[in-house]
mmCIF file of C-alpha atoms in Angstrom:
data_model
loop_
_atom_site.group_PDB
_atom_site.id
_atom_site.type_symbol
_atom_site.label_atom_id
_atom_site.label_comp_id
_atom_site.label_asym_id
_atom_site.label_seq_id
_atom_site.Cartn_x
_atom_site.Cartn_y
_atom_site.Cartn_z
ATOM 1 C CA VAL M 6 -0.126 0.205 -0.001
ATOM 2 C CA ALA M 7 2.849 2.383 0.757
ATOM 3 C CA ASP M 8 4.325 1.639 -2.698
ATOM 4 C CA ALA M 9 0.921 1.969 -4.132
ATOM 5 C CA SER M 10 0.448 5.477 -2.195
ATOM 6 C CA HIS M 11 1.305 8.050 -5.080
ATOM 7 C CA GLU M 12 -0.179 5.672 -7.893
ATOM 8 C CA LEU M 13 -3.542 5.363 -5.902
ATOM 9 C CA ARG M 14 -3.310 9.051 -5.677
ATOM 10 C CA THR M 15 -2.870 10.438 -9.106
ATOM 11 C CA PRO M 16 -6.075 8.836 -10.436
ATOM 12 C CA ILE M 17 -8.342 10.390 -7.187
ATOM 13 C CA ALA M 18 -7.199 13.694 -7.883
ATOM 14 C CA THR M 19 -7.775 13.634 -11.430
ATOM 15 C CA ILE M 20 -11.284 12.420 -11.169
ATOM 16 C CA ARG M 21 -11.917 15.295 -8.283
ATOM 17 C CA ALA M 22 -10.533 18.232 -10.434
ATOM 18 C CA ASN M 23 -12.770 16.722 -13.330
ATOM 19 C CA LEU M 24 -15.893 16.515 -11.206
ATOM 20 C CA GLN M 25 -15.146 19.977 -9.537
ATOM 21 C CA LEU M 26 -15.113 21.063 -13.466
ATOM 22 C CA MET M 27 -18.584 19.400 -14.392
ATOM 23 C CA ARG M 28 -20.081 21.491 -11.064
ATOM 24 C CA ASP M 29 -20.229 24.316 -13.536
ATOM 25 C CA GLU M 30 -21.751 22.654 -16.338
ATOM 26 C CA ARG M 31 -23.852 25.793 -17.412
ATOM 27 C CA LEU M 32 -20.282 26.808 -18.504
ATOM 28 C CA LEU M 33 -19.252 23.855 -20.875
ATOM 29 C CA THR M 34 -19.888 23.043 -24.012
ATOM 30 C CA PRO M 35 -21.625 19.910 -24.823
ATOM 31 C CA GLU M 36 -18.158 18.389 -26.149
ATOM 32 C CA ASP M 37 -16.235 19.582 -23.122
ATOM 33 C CA ARG M 38 -19.352 17.783 -21.067
ATOM 34 C CA GLU M 39 -18.638 14.310 -22.748
ATOM 35 C CA ALA M 40 -15.127 14.860 -22.576
ATOM 36 C CA LEU M 41 -14.787 15.476 -18.997
ATOM 37 C CA ARG M 42 -17.398 12.314 -18.349
ATOM 38 C CA ASN M 43 -15.203 10.297 -20.573
ATOM 39 C CA ASP M 44 -11.821 11.079 -19.032
ATOM 40 C CA VAL M 45 -13.995 10.173 -15.594
ATOM 41 C CA ILE M 46 -14.794 6.575 -16.803
ATOM 42 C CA ASP M 47 -11.197 6.192 -17.944
ATOM 43 C CA GLU M 48 -9.364 7.233 -14.981
ATOM 44 C CA LEU M 49 -11.716 5.082 -12.854
ATOM 45 C CA ASP M 50 -11.218 2.470 -15.213
ATOM 46 C CA ASP M 51 -7.079 2.694 -14.234
ATOM 47 C CA LEU M 52 -7.818 3.130 -10.657
ATOM 48 C CA THR M 53 -10.113 -0.310 -10.405
ATOM 49 C CA ALA M 54 -7.168 -2.061 -12.439
ATOM 50 C CA LEU M 55 -4.597 -0.729 -10.146
ATOM 51 C CA VAL M 56 -6.657 -1.675 -6.919
ATOM 52 C CA GLY M 57 -7.112 -5.268 -8.111
ATOM 53 C CA ASP M 58 -3.499 -5.365 -8.719
ATOM 54 C CA VAL M 59 -2.611 -4.087 -5.369
ATOM 55 C CA VAL M 60 -4.661 -6.696 -4.065
ATOM 56 C CA GLU M 61 -3.451 -9.193 -5.861
ATOM 57 C CA LEU M 62 0.138 -8.688 -4.745
ATOM 58 C CA ALA M 63 -1.390 -8.580 -1.090
ATOM 59 C CA ARG M 64 -1.580 -12.493 -1.413
ATOM 60 C CA GLY M 65 2.154 -12.765 -0.982
ATOM 61 C CA THR M 66 4.418 -15.828 -2.508
ATOM 62 C CA LYS M 67 2.447 -18.665 -0.954
ATOM 63 C CA LEU M 68 -0.120 -20.638 -2.354
ATOM 64 C CA SER M 69 -3.365 -19.195 -0.609
ATOM 65 C CA GLY M 70 -6.292 -20.730 -2.096
ATOM 66 C CA GLU M 71 -6.939 -24.780 -3.125
ATOM 67 C CA PRO M 72 -4.482 -25.743 -4.881
ATOM 68 C CA GLY M 73 -4.547 -28.950 -7.441
ATOM 69 C CA GLU M 74 -3.468 -30.077 -11.110
ATOM 70 C CA VAL M 75 -3.168 -27.417 -13.539
ATOM 71 C CA ARG M 76 -3.090 -27.365 -17.383
ATOM 72 C CA VAL M 77 -0.735 -24.828 -18.508
ATOM 73 C CA ASP M 78 -1.041 -25.248 -21.973
ATOM 74 C CA GLU M 79 -4.665 -25.143 -21.894
ATOM 75 C CA ILE M 80 -4.468 -21.416 -19.853
ATOM 76 C CA VAL M 81 -1.627 -20.443 -22.446
ATOM 77 C CA SER M 82 -3.900 -21.216 -25.582
ATOM 78 C CA ALA M 83 -7.098 -19.371 -23.711
ATOM 79 C CA ALA M 84 -4.728 -16.193 -23.149
ATOM 80 C CA VAL M 85 -3.491 -16.512 -26.933
ATOM 81 C CA GLU M 86 -6.994 -16.329 -27.984
ATOM 82 C CA ARG M 87 -7.835 -13.644 -25.881
ATOM 83 C CA THR M 88 -5.032 -11.485 -27.200
ATOM 84 C CA ARG M 89 -5.598 -11.992 -30.841
ATOM 85 C CA ARG M 90 -8.928 -10.431 -30.076
ATOM 86 C CA ARG M 91 -7.914 -7.591 -27.946
ATOM 87 C CA ALA M 92 -4.793 -7.146 -30.371
ATOM 88 C CA PRO M 93 -6.024 -7.535 -33.880
ATOM 89 C CA GLN M 94 -2.940 -5.981 -35.205
ATOM 90 C CA LEU M 95 -0.941 -8.420 -33.972
ATOM 91 C CA THR M 96 0.172 -11.981 -35.020
ATOM 92 C CA VAL M 97 0.629 -14.249 -32.324
ATOM 93 C CA GLU M 98 2.162 -17.388 -33.309
ATOM 94 C CA VAL M 99 2.200 -20.058 -30.438
ATOM 95 C CA THR M 100 3.680 -23.509 -29.948
ATOM 96 C CA THR M 101 2.829 -25.734 -27.246
ATOM 97 C CA GLU M 102 3.354 -29.058 -25.432
ATOM 98 C CA PRO M 103 0.741 -30.830 -22.633
ATOM 99 C CA THR M 104 2.041 -29.436 -19.587
ATOM 100 C CA LEU M 105 0.746 -30.075 -15.859
ATOM 101 C CA VAL M 106 1.822 -28.187 -12.477
ATOM 102 C CA TYR M 107 0.379 -28.463 -9.008
ATOM 103 C CA GLY M 108 -0.670 -24.913 -8.221
ATOM 104 C CA GLU M 109 -3.591 -22.612 -8.381
ATOM 105 C CA ALA M 110 -4.884 -22.159 -12.084
ATOM 106 C CA ASP M 111 -6.217 -18.202 -11.432
ATOM 107 C CA ARG M 112 -2.540 -17.197 -10.142
ATOM 108 C CA ILE M 113 -1.023 -18.930 -13.446
ATOM 109 C CA ALA M 114 -3.932 -17.614 -15.692
ATOM 110 C CA ARG M 115 -2.965 -14.091 -14.369
ATOM 111 C CA ALA M 116 0.780 -14.519 -15.058
ATOM 112 C CA VAL M 117 0.079 -15.676 -18.389
ATOM 113 C CA ALA M 118 -2.382 -13.068 -19.406
ATOM 114 C CA ASN M 119 0.373 -10.363 -17.660
ATOM 115 C CA LEU M 120 3.010 -11.605 -19.578
ATOM 116 C CA LEU M 121 1.128 -11.021 -23.196
ATOM 117 C CA ASP M 122 -0.565 -8.310 -22.244
ATOM 118 C CA ASN M 123 2.892 -6.581 -21.781
ATOM 119 C CA ALA M 124 4.218 -8.125 -25.267
ATOM 120 C CA ALA M 125 1.001 -6.975 -27.007
ATOM 121 C CA LYS M 126 1.426 -3.025 -25.442
ATOM 122 C CA TYR M 127 4.958 -3.077 -26.560
ATOM 123 C CA GLY M 128 4.336 -5.016 -30.060
ATOM 124 C CA ARG M 129 4.538 -2.705 -33.159
ATOM 125 C CA SER M 130 1.489 -2.824 -35.234
ATOM 126 C CA GLY M 131 1.724 -5.616 -37.893
ATOM 127 C CA GLY M 132 4.578 -7.255 -35.476
ATOM 128 C CA VAL M 133 4.607 -10.880 -34.358
ATOM 129 C CA ILE M 134 4.373 -12.129 -30.451
ATOM 130 C CA GLU M 135 6.202 -15.447 -30.355
ATOM 131 C CA VAL M 136 4.643 -17.690 -27.372
ATOM 132 C CA ALA M 137 6.364 -21.122 -26.696
ATOM 133 C CA LEU M 138 5.470 -23.498 -23.501
ATOM 134 C CA ASN M 139 8.351 -26.176 -23.977
ATOM 135 C CA ASP M 140 9.491 -28.331 -20.744
ATOM 136 C CA GLY M 141 7.568 -26.748 -18.152
ATOM 137 C CA THR M 142 8.848 -23.084 -19.121
ATOM 138 C CA LEU M 143 6.622 -20.282 -21.188
ATOM 139 C CA THR M 144 8.657 -17.891 -23.573
ATOM 140 C CA VAL M 145 6.981 -14.773 -24.560
ATOM 141 C CA ARG M 146 8.944 -12.816 -27.204
ATOM 142 C CA ASP M 147 7.711 -9.636 -28.720
ATOM 143 C CA HIS M 148 9.124 -7.486 -31.323
ATOM 144 C CA GLY M 149 9.180 -4.206 -29.883
ATOM 145 C CA PRO M 150 11.943 -1.750 -28.708
ATOM 146 C CA GLY M 151 13.150 -4.346 -26.099
ATOM 147 C CA PHE M 152 14.833 -3.195 -22.577
ATOM 148 C CA HIS M 153 17.368 -0.518 -22.015
ATOM 149 C CA ASP M 154 20.206 -2.312 -20.202
ATOM 150 C CA GLU M 155 19.624 -0.400 -17.201
ATOM 151 C CA ASP M 156 16.023 -1.498 -16.735
ATOM 152 C CA LEU M 157 17.070 -5.413 -17.300
ATOM 153 C CA PRO M 158 17.503 -5.928 -13.224
ATOM 154 C CA PHE M 159 14.317 -3.758 -12.218
ATOM 155 C CA VAL M 160 11.876 -5.427 -15.406
ATOM 156 C CA PHE M 161 9.901 -7.351 -12.368
ATOM 157 C CA ASP M 162 9.993 -4.979 -10.185
ATOM 158 C CA ARG M 163 6.490 -3.102 -8.621
ATOM 159 C CA PHE M 164 5.714 0.172 -10.134
ATOM 160 C CA HIS M 165 9.156 0.083 -12.376
ATOM 161 C CA ARG M 166 8.384 1.862 -15.297
ATOM 162 C CA ALA M 167 11.189 2.558 -17.923
ATOM 163 C CA ARG M 168 11.236 5.940 -19.232
ATOM 164 C CA ASP M 169 9.910 5.167 -22.536
ATOM 165 C CA ALA M 170 6.894 3.319 -20.880
ATOM 166 C CA ARG M 171 5.547 6.093 -19.043
ATOM 167 C CA SER M 172 3.038 7.303 -21.479
ATOM 168 C CA LYS M 173 1.714 4.004 -21.796
ATOM 169 C CA PRO M 174 -1.335 2.705 -20.145
ATOM 170 C CA GLY M 175 -0.660 0.415 -16.936
ATOM 171 C CA SER M 176 0.145 0.160 -13.101
ATOM 172 C CA GLY M 177 3.428 -0.839 -13.121
ATOM 173 C CA LEU M 178 2.488 -3.653 -11.344
ATOM 174 C CA GLY M 179 1.451 -6.247 -14.145
ATOM 175 C CA LEU M 180 5.288 -8.135 -14.287
ATOM 176 C CA ALA M 181 5.652 -7.977 -10.268
ATOM 177 C CA ILE M 182 2.605 -9.882 -10.324
ATOM 178 C CA VAL M 183 4.163 -12.274 -12.983
ATOM 179 C CA ARG M 184 7.419 -13.105 -10.381
ATOM 180 C CA GLN M 185 4.950 -13.486 -7.509
ATOM 181 C CA ALA M 186 3.124 -15.842 -9.150
ATOM 182 C CA ALA M 187 5.747 -18.112 -10.476
ATOM 183 C CA GLU M 188 7.803 -17.960 -6.578
ATOM 184 C CA ALA M 189 4.493 -18.829 -5.139
ATOM 185 C CA HIS M 190 4.888 -22.369 -7.298
ATOM 186 C CA GLY M 191 8.516 -22.239 -6.747
ATOM 187 C CA GLY M 192 9.016 -21.499 -10.265
ATOM 188 C CA PHE M 193 11.185 -18.580 -11.732
ATOM 189 C CA VAL M 194 11.205 -15.516 -14.279
ATOM 190 C CA GLU M 195 14.031 -14.257 -16.727
ATOM 191 C CA ALA M 196 14.136 -11.046 -18.704
ATOM 192 C CA ALA M 197 16.448 -10.299 -21.559
ATOM 193 C CA ASN M 198 16.487 -8.652 -25.198
ATOM 194 C CA ALA M 199 15.900 -11.144 -28.021
ATOM 195 C CA PRO M 200 18.555 -11.566 -31.026
ATOM 196 C CA GLY M 201 17.274 -9.204 -33.504
ATOM 197 C CA GLY M 202 15.271 -7.041 -31.140
ATOM 198 C CA GLY M 203 12.551 -7.113 -28.597
ATOM 199 C CA ALA M 204 11.811 -8.350 -25.491
ATOM 200 C CA LEU M 205 11.867 -12.113 -24.326
ATOM 201 C CA LEU M 206 10.382 -13.220 -20.697
ATOM 202 C CA ARG M 207 10.438 -16.501 -19.428
ATOM 203 C CA ILE M 208 8.419 -18.257 -16.759
ATOM 204 C CA GLY M 209 8.312 -21.314 -15.091
ATOM 205 C CA PHE M 210 5.654 -22.396 -12.338
ATOM 206 C CA GLY M 211 7.841 -25.138 -10.966
ATOM 207 C CA PRO M 212 8.257 -28.862 -11.452
ATOM 208 C CA THR M 213 5.798 -30.565 -14.068
ATOM 209 C CA VAL M 214 3.298 -33.527 -13.519
ATOM 210 C CA GLU M 215 3.714 -36.286 -15.305
ATOM 211 C CA LEU M 216 0.105 -36.468 -17.185
ATOM 212 C CA GLY M 217 0.293 -40.086 -16.897
ATOM 213 C CA ASP M 218 0.475 -39.602 -13.133
ATOM 214 C CA ALA M 219 -2.778 -37.356 -13.113
#
C-alpha cells in the first residue's frame, strides 16, 4: 500500500478535478462535458485495475487457495486467443506441449495473461508475438523496442516503469505479479533482450507433473 500510495493518488486527483469542473456544467460546451465524463470513466477504469493489482500482490508468495493440477498449455491457449481478439493488429504465433503443474489455476492464468498483455503493449502494429511452452517453461517474445540495459535488473520490480513506458497505460505491477506467481509455485522468471530486437520473457511454475500420473 505504501508503494501504491502515489499511484492511487494520481487518478483520484484527476477524477476530483474533473468533477469540480463539471459542477459548472452550464459554462461547458456539450463537447467539453462529454470529454470530461469520458475522462472520469477512463480514470475510474485505471483506478479499478490498480486496486485489483494491489490486491493480487497482497496475496504474497505462498499458495493461498486450493491448489490442484493445472494444465498450463490450456491456459496459454486461452490467453493467446484473448490476445488475438484484443490486439488484432498483431500476429500471435504459438507452440505448446501438454504441461501439467500443481498449483493455483487463477494465479497462473493471471501471470500468463500479464506476459501476453505486456508483449501486446510494446509490439509494433503488424508485428509478431512468439509464444512457446516447452519443458515446463513459457517463453514470450515480442518484436518491440526491448529493454534498456539499465532497466533489465528491475523489470519485475513493483511500479518500475522504463522511461519509454511512462506514457503507456498500466500500473507498473503487471510483471511484479508475474514474478510473485512464479515464486508462489517454486518457479522462476527471466527477462532479456531477444537477438534481433524485442523483449524475451520466460516463466516457469515449478516442477511439472507427468500427465500419465494425473
